[in-house]
PDB file of C-alpha atoms in Angstrom:
ATOM      1  CA  UNK A 237      36.860 116.600 266.943  1.00 68.00           C
ATOM      2  CA  UNK A 238      37.021 116.432 263.251  1.00 76.00           C
ATOM      3  CA  UNK A 239      33.455 116.925 262.783  1.00 79.00           C
ATOM      4  CA  UNK A 240      33.868 120.421 264.694  1.00 79.00           C
ATOM      5  CA  UNK A 241      36.509 121.487 262.267  1.00 81.00           C
ATOM      6  CA  UNK A 242      34.827 120.012 259.212  1.00 80.00           C
ATOM      7  CA  UNK A 243      31.696 122.146 259.853  1.00 77.00           C
ATOM      8  CA  UNK A 244      33.583 125.488 260.984  1.00 80.00           C
ATOM      9  CA  UNK A 245      35.547 124.865 257.756  1.00 81.00           C
ATOM     10  CA  UNK A 246      32.298 124.722 256.249  1.00 80.00           C
ATOM     11  CA  UNK A 247      30.776 127.871 257.889  1.00 79.00           C
ATOM     12  CA  UNK A 248      33.989 129.538 256.910  1.00 79.00           C
ATOM     13  CA  UNK A 249      33.516 128.684 253.178  1.00 81.00           C
ATOM     14  CA  UNK A 250      30.125 130.119 253.398  1.00 81.00           C
ATOM     15  CA  UNK A 251      31.142 133.324 255.221  1.00 80.00           C
ATOM     16  CA  UNK A 252      33.866 133.694 252.489  1.00 84.00           C
ATOM     17  CA  UNK A 253      31.386 132.865 249.682  1.00 82.00           C
ATOM     18  CA  UNK A 254      29.083 135.321 250.925  1.00 82.00           C
ATOM     19  CA  UNK A 255      31.588 137.860 251.522  1.00 83.00           C
ATOM     20  CA  UNK A 256      32.775 137.635 247.856  1.00 82.00           C
ATOM     21  CA  UNK A 257      29.144 137.997 246.538  1.00 84.00           C
ATOM     22  CA  UNK A 258      28.419 141.060 248.617  1.00 80.00           C
ATOM     23  CA  UNK A 259      31.874 142.668 247.566  1.00 80.00           C
ATOM     24  CA  UNK A 260      31.187 141.808 243.829  1.00 86.00           C
ATOM     25  CA  UNK A 261      27.701 143.069 243.951  1.00 85.00           C
ATOM     26  CA  UNK A 262      28.751 146.475 245.559  1.00 85.00           C
ATOM     27  CA  UNK A 263      31.326 147.083 243.082  1.00 86.00           C
ATOM     28  CA  UNK A 264      29.084 146.383 240.252  1.00 86.00           C
ATOM     29  CA  UNK A 265      26.591 148.619 241.634  1.00 87.00           C
ATOM     30  CA  UNK A 266      28.960 151.505 242.417  1.00 88.00           C
ATOM     31  CA  UNK A 267      30.599 151.324 238.920  1.00 87.00           C
ATOM     32  CA  UNK A 268      26.698 151.534 237.671  1.00 86.00           C
ATOM     33  CA  UNK A 269      26.129 154.400 239.599  1.00 88.00           C
ATOM     34  CA  UNK A 270      29.074 156.244 238.304  1.00 88.00           C
ATOM     35  CA  UNK A 271      28.620 155.672 235.032  1.00 87.00           C
ATOM     36  CA  UNK A 272      24.925 157.099 235.389  1.00 89.00           C
ATOM     37  CA  UNK A 273      26.386 160.098 236.730  1.00 88.00           C
ATOM     38  CA  UNK A 274      28.922 160.261 233.992  1.00 85.00           C
ATOM     39  CA  UNK A 275      26.216 159.951 231.737  1.00 87.00           C
ATOM     40  CA  UNK A 276      23.888 162.959 233.422  1.00 89.00           C
ATOM     41  CA  UNK A 277      27.047 165.325 233.483  1.00 88.00           C
ATOM     42  CA  UNK A 278      27.835 164.558 229.609  1.00 88.00           C
ATOM     43  CA  UNK A 279      23.819 165.110 228.859  1.00 90.00           C
ATOM     44  CA  UNK A 280      23.931 168.471 230.744  1.00 92.00           C
ATOM     45  CA  UNK A 281      27.147 169.838 229.064  1.00 92.00           C
ATOM     46  CA  UNK A 282      25.366 168.838 225.506  1.00 93.00           C
ATOM     47  CA  UNK A 283      22.512 170.689 226.415  1.00 95.00           C
ATOM     48  CA  UNK A 284      24.629 173.637 227.604  1.00 95.00           C
ATOM     49  CA  UNK A 285      26.889 173.751 224.914  1.00 96.00           C
ATOM     50  CA  UNK A 286      23.873 173.019 222.287  1.00 95.00           C
ATOM     51  CA  UNK A 287      22.208 176.357 223.759  1.00 96.00           C
ATOM     52  CA  UNK A 288      25.317 178.279 223.599  1.00 96.00           C
ATOM     53  CA  UNK A 289      25.791 177.383 219.745  1.00 95.00           C
ATOM     54  CA  UNK A 290      22.125 178.201 219.151  1.00 95.00           C
ATOM     55  CA  UNK A 291      22.022 181.877 221.059  1.00 95.00           C
ATOM     56  CA  UNK A 292      25.635 182.559 219.554  1.00 95.00           C
ATOM     57  CA  UNK A 293      24.133 181.867 216.040  1.00 91.00           C
ATOM     58  CA  UNK A 294      20.991 183.790 216.534  1.00 92.00           C
ATOM     59  CA  UNK A 295      23.099 186.870 217.809  1.00 92.00           C
ATOM     60  CA  UNK A 296      25.612 186.506 215.244  1.00 88.00           C
ATOM     61  CA  UNK A 297      22.969 186.943 212.585  1.00 85.00           C
ATOM     62  CA  UNK A 298      21.005 189.531 214.452  1.00 87.00           C
ATOM     63  CA  UNK A 299      24.843 191.574 214.729  1.00 86.00           C
ATOM     64  CA  UNK A 300      25.431 191.167 210.920  1.00 82.00           C
ATOM     65  CA  UNK A 301      22.416 193.337 209.844  1.00 82.00           C
ATOM     66  CA  UNK A 302      22.028 195.415 213.104  1.00 79.00           C
ATOM     67  CA  UNK A 303      23.956 197.679 215.362  1.00 75.00           C
ATOM     68  CA  UNK A 304      23.019 197.930 218.937  1.00 71.00           C
ATOM     69  CA  UNK A 305      24.173 199.893 221.818  1.00 72.00           C
ATOM     70  CA  UNK A 306      21.763 197.798 223.991  1.00 73.00           C
ATOM     71  CA  UNK A 307      22.962 194.867 225.634  1.00 77.00           C
ATOM     72  CA  UNK A 308      20.137 193.234 226.579  1.00 82.00           C
ATOM     73  CA  UNK A 309      20.193 190.730 223.897  1.00 82.00           C
ATOM     74  CA  UNK A 310      23.781 189.393 225.461  1.00 89.00           C
ATOM     75  CA  UNK A 311      22.554 188.637 228.792  1.00 92.00           C
ATOM     76  CA  UNK A 312      21.342 184.903 227.931  1.00 93.00           C
ATOM     77  CA  UNK A 313      24.662 184.309 226.393  1.00 94.00           C
ATOM     78  CA  UNK A 314      26.842 185.607 229.215  1.00 94.00           C
ATOM     79  CA  UNK A 315      24.520 183.764 231.358  1.00 95.00           C
ATOM     80  CA  UNK A 316      25.097 180.655 229.335  1.00 96.00           C
ATOM     81  CA  UNK A 317      29.155 181.502 229.612  1.00 96.00           C
ATOM     82  CA  UNK A 318      28.915 181.853 233.312  1.00 95.00           C
ATOM     83  CA  UNK A 319      27.226 178.351 233.909  1.00 95.00           C
ATOM     84  CA  UNK A 320      30.053 176.944 231.632  1.00 94.00           C
ATOM     85  CA  UNK A 321      32.692 178.564 234.197  1.00 94.00           C
ATOM     86  CA  UNK A 322      30.921 176.644 236.756  1.00 92.00           C
ATOM     87  CA  UNK A 323      31.119 173.138 235.290  1.00 90.00           C
ATOM     88  CA  UNK A 324      33.718 173.407 232.155  1.00 90.00           C
ATOM     89  CA  UNK A 325      37.417 173.069 231.407  1.00 90.00           C
ATOM     90  CA  UNK A 326      39.117 176.362 231.052  1.00 93.00           C
ATOM     91  CA  UNK A 327      39.565 175.588 227.313  1.00 94.00           C
ATOM     92  CA  UNK A 328      35.753 175.779 226.793  1.00 94.00           C
ATOM     93  CA  UNK A 329      35.249 178.962 228.603  1.00 95.00           C
ATOM     94  CA  UNK A 330      37.987 180.518 227.100  1.00 95.00           C
ATOM     95  CA  UNK A 331      36.326 179.474 223.445  1.00 96.00           C
ATOM     96  CA  UNK A 332      32.902 180.828 224.400  1.00 96.00           C
ATOM     97  CA  UNK A 333      34.462 184.266 225.633  1.00 96.00           C
ATOM     98  CA  UNK A 334      36.248 184.667 222.352  1.00 95.00           C
ATOM     99  CA  UNK A 335      33.081 183.511 220.417  1.00 94.00           C
ATOM    100  CA  UNK A 336      31.339 186.546 222.559  1.00 94.00           C
ATOM    101  CA  UNK A 337      34.072 188.892 221.336  1.00 93.00           C
ATOM    102  CA  UNK A 338      33.003 187.988 218.011  1.00 91.00           C
ATOM    103  CA  UNK A 339      29.723 188.756 218.284  1.00 91.00           C
ATOM    104  CA  UNK A 340      30.214 192.131 219.938  1.00 90.00           C
ATOM    105  CA  UNK A 341      32.848 193.017 217.216  1.00 88.00           C
ATOM    106  CA  UNK A 342      29.957 192.158 214.740  1.00 87.00           C
ATOM    107  CA  UNK A 343      27.471 194.247 216.547  1.00 88.00           C
ATOM    108  CA  UNK A 344      29.933 197.102 216.376  1.00 86.00           C
ATOM    109  CA  UNK A 345      31.065 197.021 213.035  1.00 83.00           C
ATOM    110  CA  UNK A 346      28.676 198.203 209.742  1.00 83.00           C
ATOM    111  CA  UNK A 347      25.647 196.534 208.761  1.00 80.00           C
ATOM    112  CA  UNK A 348      26.072 193.894 205.951  1.00 77.00           C
ATOM    113  CA  UNK A 349      23.820 193.552 203.229  1.00 77.00           C
ATOM    114  CA  UNK A 350      22.681 190.254 202.277  1.00 76.00           C
ATOM    115  CA  UNK A 351      25.225 189.936 199.239  1.00 73.00           C
ATOM    116  CA  UNK A 352      28.246 190.948 201.663  1.00 75.00           C
ATOM    117  CA  UNK A 353      26.781 188.173 204.118  1.00 75.00           C
ATOM    118  CA  UNK A 354      26.972 185.521 201.255  1.00 75.00           C
ATOM    119  CA  UNK A 355      30.329 186.420 200.303  1.00 75.00           C
ATOM    120  CA  UNK A 356      31.551 186.477 203.993  1.00 71.00           C
ATOM    121  CA  UNK A 357      29.916 183.073 204.254  1.00 71.00           C
ATOM    122  CA  UNK A 358      31.609 181.507 201.198  1.00 74.00           C
ATOM    123  CA  UNK A 359      35.108 183.159 202.166  1.00 76.00           C
ATOM    124  CA  UNK A 360      34.534 180.971 205.922  1.00 72.00           C
ATOM    125  CA  UNK A 361      34.881 183.890 208.012  1.00 71.00           C
ATOM    126  CA  UNK A 362      31.377 183.203 209.654  1.00 72.00           C
ATOM    127  CA  UNK A 363      32.982 180.105 211.157  1.00 81.00           C
ATOM    128  CA  UNK A 364      33.205 181.787 214.585  1.00 85.00           C
ATOM    129  CA  UNK A 365      32.121 178.755 216.374  1.00 90.00           C
ATOM    130  CA  UNK A 366      34.792 176.351 214.928  1.00 89.00           C
ATOM    131  CA  UNK A 367      36.916 176.755 218.277  1.00 91.00           C
ATOM    132  CA  UNK A 368      34.336 176.241 220.388  1.00 93.00           C
ATOM    133  CA  UNK A 369      32.724 173.501 218.818  1.00 92.00           C
ATOM    134  CA  UNK A 370      36.178 171.586 218.536  1.00 92.00           C
ATOM    135  CA  UNK A 371      36.798 172.128 222.460  1.00 92.00           C
ATOM    136  CA  UNK A 372      33.578 170.956 223.337  1.00 92.00           C
ATOM    137  CA  UNK A 373      33.908 167.760 221.182  1.00 90.00           C
ATOM    138  CA  UNK A 374      37.159 167.002 222.883  1.00 90.00           C
ATOM    139  CA  UNK A 375      35.807 167.215 226.287  1.00 86.00           C
ATOM    140  CA  UNK A 376      32.687 164.970 225.718  1.00 86.00           C
ATOM    141  CA  UNK A 377      34.769 162.494 223.903  1.00 85.00           C
ATOM    142  CA  UNK A 378      37.088 162.044 226.827  1.00 81.00           C
ATOM    143  CA  UNK A 379      34.031 161.578 229.075  1.00 60.00           C
ATOM    144  CA  UNK A 380      34.552 164.513 230.943  1.00 53.00           C
ATOM    145  CA  UNK A 381      34.411 164.414 234.202  1.00 52.00           C
ATOM    146  CA  UNK A 382      37.070 161.747 234.805  1.00 50.00           C
ATOM    147  CA  UNK A 383      36.033 158.768 237.040  1.00 44.00           C
ATOM    148  CA  UNK A 384      37.165 159.415 240.572  1.00 40.00           C
TER     149      UNK A 384
END
């Protein structure tokens, strides 16, 4: 009878060890998959933010020296903001829309000479992407999206 109990206890020990090993491996794999997903999401957001900044800068430079009634140049920028609405927090979308407003106002304003543009840059008034950049950095630093 004692030999049966010893054998049974041995089997229970093996089963417990196997279960613990399985659970540890499963938890480790799950956390690695979540971390990879988070890294992919962050990279996707970084690319979106970078594309928006590049397009907004190009359009703002164009707006300072050109007046337009054609909105076709703004389509890509609007599409980037629409993508942000899908995956980003509300403060980022608000800052992107504010940036678009600055660009539209620059298109509606009279054309600036190169000297006037230089004066505008020195005064700091051309820093229209500051708020957008700040909220984007905050989202990326906090490792958005949060782990679920």
